[in-house]
Tab-separated table of C-alpha atoms and ligand atoms in Angstrom:
chain	number	residue	atom	x	y	z
A	105	MET	CA	-8.597	27.008	7.764
A	106	SER	CA	-5.153	25.720	8.542
A	107	VAL	CA	-4.895	22.070	9.421
A	108	ALA	CA	-1.131	21.849	9.728
A	109	GLY	CA	-0.225	18.640	11.539
A	110	ASN	CA	2.536	20.309	13.518
A	111	ALA	CA	0.238	22.407	15.638
A	112	SER	CA	1.623	20.943	18.840
A	113	PRO	CA	4.738	22.787	20.015
A	114	THR	CA	6.229	19.580	21.463
A	115	ARG	CA	6.273	17.867	18.087
A	116	ASP	CA	9.178	18.043	15.632
A	117	PRO	CA	8.221	20.223	12.668
A	118	ARG	CA	6.741	18.069	9.930
A	119	LEU	CA	9.240	18.411	7.084
A	120	GLY	CA	7.613	17.253	3.884
A	121	PHE	CA	8.471	17.055	0.194
A	122	ALA	CA	10.202	20.223	-0.941
A	123	THR	CA	9.254	19.861	-4.592
A	124	ARG	CA	6.295	18.567	-6.558
A	125	ILE	CA	8.512	16.391	-8.720
A	126	GLY	CA	10.043	14.917	-5.558
A	127	PHE	CA	6.589	13.855	-4.412
A	128	VAL	CA	5.618	12.440	-7.803
A	129	LEU	CA	8.868	10.459	-8.056
A	130	ALA	CA	8.400	9.092	-4.533
A	131	ALA	CA	4.833	8.050	-5.358
A	132	VAL	CA	6.004	6.433	-8.617
A	133	GLY	CA	8.793	4.788	-6.603
A	134	SER	CA	6.136	3.322	-4.339
A	135	ALA	CA	4.000	2.094	-7.202
A	136	VAL	CA	6.792	0.666	-9.337
A	137	GLY	CA	8.080	-2.449	-7.638
A	138	LEU	CA	8.152	-6.207	-7.689
A	139	GLY	CA	4.520	-6.111	-8.763
A	140	ASN	CA	5.448	-4.511	-12.088
A	141	VAL	CA	8.640	-6.276	-13.049
A	142	TRP	CA	8.278	-9.672	-11.425
A	143	ARG	CA	4.544	-10.374	-11.425
A	144	PHE	CA	2.869	-8.397	-14.208
A	145	PRO	CA	4.856	-9.816	-17.159
A	146	TYR	CA	4.305	-13.466	-16.344
A	147	VAL	CA	0.647	-13.052	-15.422
A	148	ALA	CA	-0.039	-11.060	-18.617
A	149	GLY	CA	1.885	-13.597	-20.674
A	150	GLU	CA	-0.077	-16.496	-19.251
A	151	ASN	CA	-3.470	-14.792	-19.495
A	152	GLY	CA	-3.961	-13.908	-23.127
A	153	GLY	CA	-1.391	-11.138	-23.592
A	154	ALA	CA	-2.940	-7.929	-24.901
A	155	ALA	CA	-6.394	-9.086	-23.855
A	156	PHE	CA	-5.251	-9.192	-20.247
A	157	ILE	CA	-3.399	-5.901	-20.575
A	158	PHE	CA	-6.620	-4.322	-21.859
A	159	ILE	CA	-8.607	-5.554	-18.856
A	160	TYR	CA	-5.819	-4.473	-16.522
A	161	LEU	CA	-5.954	-0.958	-17.988
A	162	LEU	CA	-9.700	-0.802	-17.344
A	163	CYS	CA	-9.167	-1.909	-13.745
A	164	VAL	CA	-6.494	0.728	-13.225
A	165	ALA	CA	-8.564	3.516	-14.775
A	166	PHE	CA	-11.931	2.779	-13.169
A	167	VAL	CA	-11.082	1.251	-9.810
A	168	ALA	CA	-7.495	1.660	-8.627
A	169	LEU	CA	-6.916	5.215	-9.924
A	170	PRO	CA	-10.049	6.657	-8.274
A	171	VAL	CA	-8.947	5.111	-4.969
A	172	LEU	CA	-5.420	6.484	-5.478
A	173	ILE	CA	-6.750	10.008	-5.987
A	174	GLY	CA	-8.958	9.548	-2.918
A	175	GLU	CA	-5.940	8.510	-0.830
A	176	PHE	CA	-3.989	11.535	-2.044
A	177	ALA	CA	-6.884	13.798	-1.080
A	178	ILE	CA	-7.332	12.279	2.393
A	179	GLY	CA	-3.634	12.630	3.175
A	180	ARG	CA	-3.209	16.110	1.801
A	181	ARG	CA	-6.267	17.382	3.633
A	182	GLY	CA	-5.283	15.727	6.909
A	183	GLN	CA	-1.535	16.529	6.888
A	184	ARG	CA	-1.200	13.680	9.370
A	185	SER	CA	-0.551	9.928	9.396
A	186	ALA	CA	-3.139	7.624	7.805
A	187	VAL	CA	-4.736	7.252	11.242
A	188	GLY	CA	-4.647	10.963	12.080
A	189	SER	CA	-5.853	12.179	8.677
A	190	PHE	CA	-9.202	10.411	9.098
A	191	ARG	CA	-9.473	11.981	12.557
A	192	VAL	CA	-8.758	15.465	11.178
A	193	ILE	CA	-11.377	15.168	8.429
A	194	SER	CA	-14.078	13.406	10.455
A	195	PRO	CA	-13.385	13.987	14.147
A	196	GLY	CA	-15.227	11.824	16.618
A	197	THR	CA	-16.038	9.077	14.100
A	198	PRO	CA	-14.463	5.597	13.942
A	199	TRP	CA	-13.137	6.062	10.371
A	200	TRP	CA	-9.576	6.314	11.718
A	201	LEU	CA	-9.716	2.544	12.159
A	202	THR	CA	-9.266	2.402	8.360
A	203	GLY	CA	-5.853	3.984	8.894
A	204	LEU	CA	-5.064	1.518	11.656
A	205	LEU	CA	-5.980	-1.390	9.383
A	206	GLY	CA	-3.505	0.092	6.897
A	207	VAL	CA	-0.732	0.054	9.485
A	208	ALA	CA	-1.458	-3.611	10.198
A	209	THR	CA	-1.478	-4.317	6.451
A	210	ALA	CA	1.977	-2.757	6.164
A	211	PHE	CA	3.415	-5.416	8.483
A	212	VAL	CA	1.764	-8.211	6.551
A	213	ILE	CA	2.931	-6.982	3.127
A	214	LEU	CA	6.456	-6.160	4.228
A	215	SER	CA	6.941	-9.605	5.768
A	216	PHE	CA	6.939	-11.356	2.379
A	217	TYR	CA	7.917	-8.364	0.232
A	218	SER	CA	11.187	-7.913	2.150
A	219	ALA	CA	11.934	-11.626	1.696
A	220	VAL	CA	11.571	-11.384	-2.091
A	221	ALA	CA	13.522	-8.103	-2.141
A	222	GLY	CA	16.268	-10.026	-0.339
A	223	TRP	CA	16.314	-12.652	-3.117
A	224	VAL	CA	16.692	-9.857	-5.664
A	225	LEU	CA	19.592	-8.404	-3.716
A	226	HIS	CA	21.205	-11.846	-3.523
A	227	TYR	CA	20.984	-12.245	-7.306
A	228	ALA	CA	22.461	-8.783	-7.845
A	229	MET	CA	25.388	-9.841	-5.631
A	230	VAL	CA	25.757	-13.161	-7.429
A	231	GLY	CA	25.918	-11.267	-10.714
A	232	ALA	CA	28.441	-8.758	-9.433
A	233	PHE	CA	30.759	-11.131	-7.598
A	234	SER	CA	30.559	-14.534	-9.241
A	235	GLY	CA	28.493	-14.301	-12.418
A	236	PHE	CA	25.524	-16.468	-13.378
A	237	GLY	CA	27.529	-19.640	-14.113
A	238	GLU	CA	26.761	-21.887	-17.054
A	239	TYR	CA	23.293	-22.881	-16.002
A	240	THR	CA	20.583	-24.593	-17.967
A	241	ARG	CA	17.085	-23.717	-16.851
A	242	GLU	CA	16.941	-26.864	-14.662
A	243	GLU	CA	20.236	-26.109	-12.975
A	244	SER	CA	19.163	-22.549	-12.483
A	245	GLY	CA	15.951	-23.819	-10.852
A	246	ALA	CA	17.927	-26.079	-8.523
A	247	PHE	CA	20.178	-23.153	-7.559
A	248	PHE	CA	17.169	-20.975	-6.758
A	249	GLY	CA	15.423	-23.762	-4.824
A	250	ALA	CA	18.483	-24.460	-2.696
A	251	PHE	CA	18.848	-20.751	-1.965
A	252	ILE	CA	15.279	-20.005	-0.872
A	253	GLU	CA	15.044	-23.201	1.170
A	254	GLY	CA	18.221	-22.393	3.048
A	255	PHE	CA	18.356	-20.763	6.459
A	256	GLY	CA	21.114	-18.203	6.846
A	257	GLN	CA	21.308	-16.743	3.346
A	258	PRO	CA	17.698	-15.734	2.690
A	259	VAL	CA	17.366	-14.225	6.164
A	260	PHE	CA	20.675	-12.408	5.808
A	261	TYR	CA	19.585	-10.772	2.549
A	262	GLN	CA	16.158	-9.966	3.962
A	263	LEU	CA	17.893	-8.212	6.875
A	264	LEU	CA	19.978	-6.212	4.412
A	265	ALA	CA	16.840	-5.191	2.501
A	266	VAL	CA	15.104	-4.038	5.688
A	267	LEU	CA	18.271	-2.264	6.829
A	268	ALA	CA	18.442	-0.351	3.536
A	269	THR	CA	14.786	0.671	3.954
A	270	VAL	CA	15.313	1.814	7.539
A	271	GLY	CA	18.510	3.602	6.501
A	272	VAL	CA	16.570	5.847	4.116
A	273	ILE	CA	13.496	6.439	6.279
A	274	VAL	CA	15.507	7.498	9.291
A	275	PHE	CA	16.557	10.637	7.382
A	276	GLY	CA	12.959	11.725	7.042
A	277	VAL	CA	10.700	12.477	4.101
A	278	HIS	CA	12.695	15.363	2.704
A	279	GLY	CA	16.241	14.291	3.639
A	280	GLY	CA	15.705	10.577	2.986
A	281	ILE	CA	12.765	9.588	0.796
A	282	GLU	CA	12.688	12.609	-1.518
A	283	ARG	CA	16.456	12.721	-1.980
A	284	VAL	CA	16.734	8.998	-2.714
A	285	SER	CA	13.717	8.961	-5.071
A	286	LYS	CA	15.048	11.863	-7.113
A	287	VAL	CA	18.270	9.980	-7.829
A	288	LEU	CA	17.113	6.377	-7.978
A	289	MET	CA	13.924	6.707	-10.035
A	290	PRO	CA	15.536	8.395	-13.053
A	291	ALA	CA	18.404	5.884	-12.783
A	292	LEU	CA	15.874	3.052	-12.780
A	293	PHE	CA	14.180	4.351	-15.942
A	294	PHE	CA	17.520	4.754	-17.651
A	295	VAL	CA	18.764	1.239	-16.845
A	296	MET	CA	15.422	-0.155	-17.857
A	297	LEU	CA	15.589	1.525	-21.263
A	298	LEU	CA	19.083	0.133	-21.836
A	299	LEU	CA	17.882	-3.349	-20.895
A	300	ILE	CA	14.905	-3.072	-23.250
A	301	LEU	CA	17.226	-2.040	-26.090
A	302	ARG	CA	19.465	-5.018	-25.338
A	303	SER	CA	16.515	-7.386	-25.267
A	304	LEU	CA	14.865	-6.017	-28.434
A	305	THR	CA	18.056	-6.234	-30.475
A	306	LEU	CA	18.645	-9.928	-29.802
A	307	PRO	CA	18.078	-12.142	-32.851
A	308	GLY	CA	14.574	-13.609	-32.644
A	309	ALA	CA	13.288	-10.942	-30.275
A	310	ALA	CA	10.213	-10.118	-32.368
A	311	GLU	CA	8.557	-13.388	-31.425
A	312	GLY	CA	8.511	-12.317	-27.791
A	313	ILE	CA	6.754	-9.058	-28.637
A	314	VAL	CA	4.179	-10.916	-30.677
A	315	TRP	CA	3.585	-13.334	-27.807
A	316	LEU	CA	3.159	-10.607	-25.204
A	317	PHE	CA	0.812	-8.502	-27.298
A	318	ARG	CA	-1.250	-11.195	-29.039
A	319	PRO	CA	-4.806	-10.365	-28.002
A	320	ASP	CA	-6.165	-13.761	-27.116
A	321	PHE	CA	-9.564	-13.099	-25.589
A	322	GLY	CA	-10.201	-16.836	-25.517
A	323	GLU	CA	-7.862	-17.182	-22.558
A	324	ILE	CA	-9.648	-14.523	-20.549
A	325	GLY	CA	-11.929	-15.999	-17.933
A	326	LEU	CA	-13.555	-14.502	-14.895
A	327	GLY	CA	-10.430	-15.496	-12.994
A	328	SER	CA	-8.223	-13.248	-15.153
A	329	VAL	CA	-10.502	-10.280	-14.515
A	330	PHE	CA	-10.150	-10.706	-10.772
A	331	ASP	CA	-6.413	-11.221	-11.079
A	332	ALA	CA	-6.224	-7.972	-13.030
A	333	LEU	CA	-8.210	-6.058	-10.433
A	334	GLY	CA	-6.153	-7.358	-7.498
A	335	MET	CA	-2.952	-6.621	-9.366
A	336	ALA	CA	-4.042	-3.069	-10.182
A	337	PHE	CA	-4.537	-2.419	-6.465
A	338	PHE	CA	-1.222	-3.854	-5.438
A	339	SER	CA	0.644	-2.204	-8.282
A	340	LEU	CA	-0.686	1.297	-7.548
A	341	SER	CA	0.038	0.813	-3.821
A	342	VAL	CA	-3.523	1.586	-2.830
A	343	GLY	CA	-5.643	0.221	-0.006
A	344	MET	CA	-3.290	0.570	2.976
A	345	GLY	CA	-2.686	4.289	3.315
A	346	ALA	CA	0.811	4.423	1.819
A	347	MET	CA	-0.365	7.128	-0.574
A	348	ILE	CA	-2.301	8.893	2.217
A	349	THR	CA	0.957	9.103	4.118
A	350	TYR	CA	2.995	10.432	1.187
A	351	ALA	CA	0.339	13.002	0.289
A	352	SER	CA	0.243	14.214	3.890
A	353	TYR	CA	3.704	15.638	3.277
A	354	VAL	CA	2.639	17.696	0.258
A	355	SER	CA	1.443	21.274	-0.023
A	356	ARG	CA	-1.933	22.200	-1.425
A	357	GLU	CA	-1.187	23.524	-4.920
A	358	SER	CA	-1.564	20.724	-7.396
A	359	ASN	CA	-4.638	19.149	-8.900
A	360	LEU	CA	-4.738	15.572	-7.601
A	361	VAL	CA	-6.502	14.109	-10.627
A	362	THR	CA	-3.510	15.174	-12.715
A	363	THR	CA	-0.982	13.911	-10.166
A	364	GLY	CA	-2.796	10.604	-9.697
A	365	THR	CA	-3.111	10.036	-13.427
A	366	THR	CA	0.595	10.758	-13.908
A	367	VAL	CA	1.556	8.248	-11.237
A	368	ALA	CA	-0.821	5.582	-12.537
A	369	GLY	CA	0.326	6.185	-16.128
A	370	LEU	CA	4.011	5.824	-15.290
A	371	ASP	CA	3.354	2.732	-13.184
A	372	THR	CA	1.439	1.076	-16.009
A	373	ALA	CA	4.057	2.066	-18.569
A	374	VAL	CA	6.757	0.422	-16.462
A	375	ALA	CA	4.713	-2.777	-16.148
A	376	ILE	CA	4.344	-3.012	-19.931
A	377	LEU	CA	7.966	-2.027	-20.528
A	378	ALA	CA	9.009	-4.792	-18.119
A	379	GLY	CA	7.288	-7.238	-20.456
A	380	LEU	CA	9.213	-5.744	-23.377
A	381	MET	CA	12.406	-6.201	-21.433
A	382	ILE	CA	11.807	-9.830	-20.521
A	383	PHE	CA	9.942	-11.659	-23.304
A	384	PRO	CA	12.070	-10.784	-26.335
A	385	ALA	CA	15.046	-12.268	-24.468
A	386	VAL	CA	13.052	-15.312	-23.365
A	387	PHE	CA	12.130	-16.083	-26.995
A	388	ALA	CA	15.547	-15.236	-28.388
A	389	PHE	CA	16.981	-17.967	-26.177
A	390	GLY	CA	14.198	-20.451	-26.820
A	391	MET	CA	13.013	-20.517	-23.197
A	392	ASP	CA	9.520	-21.223	-21.946
A	393	PRO	CA	7.619	-17.925	-21.608
A	394	ALA	CA	5.165	-19.474	-19.149
A	395	GLY	CA	7.853	-19.583	-16.489
A	396	GLY	CA	5.405	-18.384	-13.839
A	397	PRO	CA	6.802	-16.917	-10.632
A	398	GLY	CA	10.192	-18.463	-11.453
A	399	LEU	CA	10.491	-16.365	-14.622
A	400	VAL	CA	12.693	-13.713	-13.037
A	401	PHE	CA	14.687	-15.910	-10.671
A	402	VAL	CA	15.097	-19.056	-12.791
A	403	THR	CA	14.569	-18.359	-16.492
A	404	LEU	CA	16.313	-14.992	-16.671
A	405	PRO	CA	19.528	-16.078	-14.874
A	406	SER	CA	19.926	-18.973	-17.299
A	407	ILE	CA	19.531	-16.486	-20.159
A	408	PHE	CA	22.113	-14.177	-18.600
A	409	SER	CA	24.526	-17.088	-18.423
A	410	GLU	CA	24.366	-17.524	-22.219
A	411	MET	CA	23.908	-13.958	-23.460
A	412	PRO	CA	26.890	-11.900	-24.625
A	413	ALA	CA	27.732	-9.485	-21.767
A	414	GLY	CA	25.061	-11.364	-19.827
A	415	ARG	CA	26.770	-10.913	-16.507
A	416	LEU	CA	26.726	-7.140	-16.853
A	417	VAL	CA	23.155	-7.121	-18.163
A	418	GLY	CA	22.000	-9.496	-15.416
A	419	THR	CA	23.668	-7.552	-12.639
A	420	ALA	CA	22.138	-4.323	-13.946
A	421	PHE	CA	18.740	-6.018	-14.130
A	422	PHE	CA	18.769	-7.233	-10.530
A	423	ALA	CA	20.255	-3.987	-9.224
A	424	MET	CA	17.465	-2.114	-11.006
A	425	LEU	CA	14.844	-4.492	-9.605
A	426	PHE	CA	16.246	-4.008	-6.117
A	427	VAL	CA	15.939	-0.245	-6.466
A	428	ALA	CA	12.323	-0.695	-7.532
A	429	ALA	CA	11.669	-2.953	-4.532
A	430	LEU	CA	13.499	-0.626	-2.135
A	431	THR	CA	11.489	2.480	-3.005
A	432	SER	CA	8.320	0.384	-2.577
A	433	MET	CA	9.429	-0.991	0.804
A	434	ILE	CA	10.153	2.555	1.948
A	435	SER	CA	6.567	3.511	1.140
A	436	ILE	CA	5.220	0.522	3.070
A	437	LEU	CA	7.271	1.207	6.215
A	438	GLU	CA	6.905	5.013	6.229
A	439	PRO	CA	3.170	4.901	7.127
A	440	VAL	CA	4.063	2.916	10.263
A	441	VAL	CA	6.796	5.398	11.185
A	442	THR	CA	4.607	8.428	10.439
A	443	CYS	CA	1.885	6.939	12.612
A	444	LEU	CA	4.253	6.501	15.569
A	445	VAL	CA	5.602	10.035	15.084
A	446	ASP	CA	2.263	11.815	14.547
A	447	GLU	CA	-0.022	9.882	16.868
A	448	TRP	CA	2.278	8.826	19.702
A	449	SER	CA	4.887	11.601	19.457
A	450	VAL	CA	7.734	9.102	19.132
A	451	ARG	CA	10.831	10.656	17.569
A	452	ARG	CA	11.645	9.558	14.040
A	453	GLY	CA	14.873	7.725	14.934
A	454	PRO	CA	13.408	5.383	17.562
A	455	ALA	CA	10.161	5.081	15.550
A	456	THR	CA	12.134	3.842	12.544
A	457	THR	CA	14.183	1.385	14.594
A	458	ILE	CA	11.138	-0.003	16.404
A	459	SER	CA	9.111	-0.500	13.239
A	460	GLY	CA	12.077	-1.998	11.361
A	461	LEU	CA	12.576	-4.554	14.131
A	462	ALA	CA	8.854	-5.217	14.411
A	463	ILE	CA	8.687	-6.035	10.691
A	464	LEU	CA	11.169	-8.862	11.249
A	465	VAL	CA	8.947	-10.578	13.808
A	466	LEU	CA	6.641	-11.571	10.944
A	467	GLY	CA	9.204	-11.228	8.183
A	468	ILE	CA	11.724	-13.863	9.249
A	469	PRO	CA	9.088	-16.599	9.695
A	470	ALA	CA	7.656	-15.632	6.276
A	471	CYS	CA	11.106	-15.770	4.702
A	472	LEU	CA	11.717	-19.259	6.138
A	473	SER	CA	8.442	-20.730	4.937
A	474	VAL	CA	8.484	-20.082	1.205
A	475	SER	CA	8.048	-23.701	0.171
A	476	PRO	CA	7.436	-27.024	1.908
A	477	GLY	CA	11.171	-27.761	1.931
A	478	ALA	CA	12.078	-24.525	3.741
A	479	PRO	CA	12.987	-24.591	7.471
A	480	LEU	CA	9.507	-23.488	8.592
A	481	GLY	CA	7.790	-24.743	5.439
A	482	GLN	CA	5.850	-27.452	7.252
A	483	ILE	CA	3.955	-24.998	9.439
A	484	MET	CA	0.473	-24.702	7.984
A	485	ILE	CA	-2.098	-22.234	9.208
A	486	PRO	CA	-5.796	-22.853	8.698
A	487	PHE	CA	-7.362	-20.211	6.475
A	488	PHE	CA	-10.896	-20.214	5.054
A	489	GLY	CA	-11.326	-23.937	5.024
A	490	GLY	CA	-7.865	-24.663	3.617
A	491	SER	CA	-4.435	-24.086	5.029
A	492	LEU	CA	-1.430	-22.044	3.927
A	493	GLY	CA	2.241	-21.739	4.805
A	494	ILE	CA	3.262	-18.496	6.523
A	495	PHE	CA	4.676	-16.830	3.366
A	496	ASP	CA	1.605	-17.658	1.270
A	497	LEU	CA	-0.698	-16.682	4.114
A	498	MET	CA	0.827	-13.182	4.309
A	499	ASP	CA	0.594	-12.769	0.537
A	500	THR	CA	-3.013	-13.984	0.371
A	501	LEU	CA	-4.156	-12.164	3.495
A	502	SER	CA	-2.909	-8.805	2.226
A	503	ASN	CA	-3.859	-9.105	-1.441
A	504	LYS	CA	-7.190	-10.867	-1.165
A	505	LEU	CA	-8.448	-9.387	2.075
A	506	MET	CA	-6.697	-6.438	3.687
A	507	LEU	CA	-6.005	-4.220	0.632
A	508	PRO	CA	-9.483	-4.609	-0.878
A	509	ILE	CA	-11.148	-3.985	2.502
A	510	GLY	CA	-8.941	-0.932	3.062
A	511	GLY	CA	-9.766	0.429	-0.405
A	512	LEU	CA	-13.466	-0.229	0.077
A	513	LEU	CA	-13.496	1.607	3.413
A	514	MET	CA	-11.829	4.594	1.770
A	515	CYS	CA	-14.493	4.716	-0.933
A	516	LEU	CA	-17.218	4.482	1.702
A	517	PHE	CA	-15.508	7.207	3.697
A	518	LEU	CA	-15.606	9.488	0.653
A	519	ALA	CA	-19.223	8.665	-0.028
A	520	PHE	CA	-20.687	8.861	3.460
A	521	SER	CA	-18.391	10.861	5.690
A	522	TRP	CA	-16.326	13.394	3.766
A	523	LYS	CA	-18.826	13.787	0.906
A	524	SER	CA	-18.322	15.440	-2.432
A	525	ARG	CA	-17.921	19.133	-1.536
A	526	GLY	CA	-14.983	18.802	0.800
A	527	ALA	CA	-13.291	16.070	-1.186
A	528	LEU	CA	-13.655	17.901	-4.519
A	529	ALA	CA	-12.214	21.107	-3.106
A	530	GLU	CA	-9.181	19.206	-1.842
A	531	VAL	CA	-8.626	17.336	-5.102
A	532	ALA	CA	-8.837	20.590	-7.087
A	533	GLY	CA	-6.030	22.177	-5.041
A	534	THR	CA	-5.663	25.883	-4.385
A	535	GLY	CA	-7.066	27.863	-7.275
A	536	GLY	CA	-8.383	24.740	-9.013
A	537	ASN	CA	-11.958	24.310	-10.185
A	538	PRO	CA	-13.804	21.736	-8.037
A	539	ASP	CA	-16.663	21.671	-10.533
A	540	SER	CA	-14.657	20.483	-13.510
A	541	ILE	CA	-15.959	17.430	-15.287
A	542	TRP	CA	-12.784	15.443	-14.527
A	543	LEU	CA	-13.148	16.007	-10.811
A	544	ARG	CA	-16.835	15.166	-10.790
A	545	GLY	CA	-16.111	12.106	-12.881
A	546	TRP	CA	-13.493	11.047	-10.373
A	547	PHE	CA	-15.831	11.397	-7.410
A	548	TRP	CA	-18.578	9.531	-9.145
A	549	MET	CA	-16.274	6.625	-9.944
A	550	ALA	CA	-14.781	6.602	-6.454
A	551	VAL	CA	-18.203	6.153	-4.875
A	552	THR	CA	-19.845	3.839	-7.419
A	553	VAL	CA	-17.739	1.795	-9.856
A	554	ALA	CA	-14.720	1.466	-7.567
A	555	PRO	CA	-16.493	0.134	-4.450
A	556	LEU	CA	-18.622	-2.195	-6.572
A	557	GLY	CA	-15.526	-3.539	-8.311
A	558	ILE	CA	-13.855	-4.060	-4.958
A	559	VAL	CA	-16.821	-5.905	-3.473
A	560	ILE	CA	-16.753	-8.187	-6.476
A	561	ILE	CA	-13.059	-9.054	-6.092
A	562	LEU	CA	-13.479	-9.542	-2.364
A	563	VAL	CA	-16.402	-11.917	-2.670
A	564	THR	CA	-15.061	-13.936	-5.569
A	565	GLY	CA	-11.582	-13.995	-4.051
A	566	LEU	CA	-13.021	-15.425	-0.855
A	567	LEU	CA	-15.201	-17.931	-2.680
A	568	ASP	CA	-12.113	-19.048	-4.529
A	569	LEU	CA	-10.301	-19.601	-1.225
A	570	VAL	CA	-13.137	-21.604	0.261
A	571	ARG	CA	-13.383	-23.812	-2.797
B	1320	LIG	N1	3.214	-1.150	-5.640
B	1320	LIG	C1	4.336	-1.920	-5.210
B	1320	LIG	C2	4.655	-2.974	-6.295
B	1320	LIG	O1	4.068	-2.978	-7.335
B	1320	LIG	C3	4.124	-2.563	-3.870
B	1320	LIG	C4	3.644	-1.619	-2.826
B	1320	LIG	C5	4.295	-0.546	-2.331
B	1320	LIG	C6	2.383	-1.649	-2.202
B	1320	LIG	N2	3.508	0.095	-1.410
B	1320	LIG	C7	2.344	-0.562	-1.308
B	1320	LIG	C8	1.301	-2.499	-2.335
B	1320	LIG	C9	1.198	-0.312	-0.548
B	1320	LIG	C10	0.170	-2.243	-1.558
B	1320	LIG	C11	0.113	-1.175	-0.698
B	1320	LIG	O2	5.479	-3.807	-6.098
């Protein structure tokens, strides 16, 4: 049976990915982002190194990857937006609300993600046009603090980041997303390899490798396990329908277990490589590895200011990080655009403009409320017994609540609505064997281990907030 989403003659033809590699690179572009390069290294470093990495790998393999494959299957079967795909597979049921929740989640994530992407862009510009100065770590911290607590600059760079995202999406999946991913993703890998070589050849680099990979299971608590699970979700871009949307633009041939595993493998490799890029340099310059969230924006710039050719290396680093953030932002905004195009027959141009502007309604307040000293930093919103600033609220709301709930609903959809026969046939692809052990293993995990794992993060995450 054909379920092409462009059945209506009034709709523009749905031009999808022209090549399989284009789709895989776009999906890797979505997965690889600030989560890998900015967050993963410092969280792993602070949580027992290799011990944390080990737990993270388990979370990816048994929870996030099964959900990723499920999202691919839902999208490819539906050939419609995240909302429409649920309607195609299970007409007349309320499961499409899962897709709608995903669209709402996109706004919440993009509000803070675009702010941080703006900071990255600012640092790339600083590197290119004025260099990183002669900063100690303290001075570098003061520079960063003054920047993010300002008014015009952070918003200006956030606008640029959103504009870049909109500027790609407006050209469509084939002409925009696929074309950009095919150029930028290989470039990103290449620059990253050069940066790792630079970092590993600094005198004293070995200490950083030892620190990152020391397996200290003593530092692993229940908290680290939940951190690892939440991070696996965010890093693989699952739980909001971004991957449903991308897969809806793909033809039926490939086996989705293979595709999903490739994407998850590359994403994880980049996260670990990011650690290899950052920590050898941190140790070579005698900096504090436990730099926390400031590691990338405070510690690294002060290293670039001392390192030979540091300005070039630093500019390349931030440009690379911006590319990673950009391809992720594209995958967060595209589901909103696809939804407007598929479900409300809005044309792509206006749909892109409307959703880009709508993102700013939440995004600018988030950008201006990063810390108590920021222009809107004093606004506190009550949340589960405590209260949070707007930026932190968006981060917490999406990571602790909306993504896990979205992922859980998808697992339940597979288990109770779509069921194994239909889902397995889709995952196998044309000519594939839906009875293979890998496919059955996937389905079993997607309806047992994955939802259980998600319920556990949800409950403990919420308990943690209430406490
Ligand atoms: N995975 C990206 C990162 O690691 C962020 C991201 C892109 C994302 N699309 C998403 C997170 C969809 C959740 C849902 O930075």
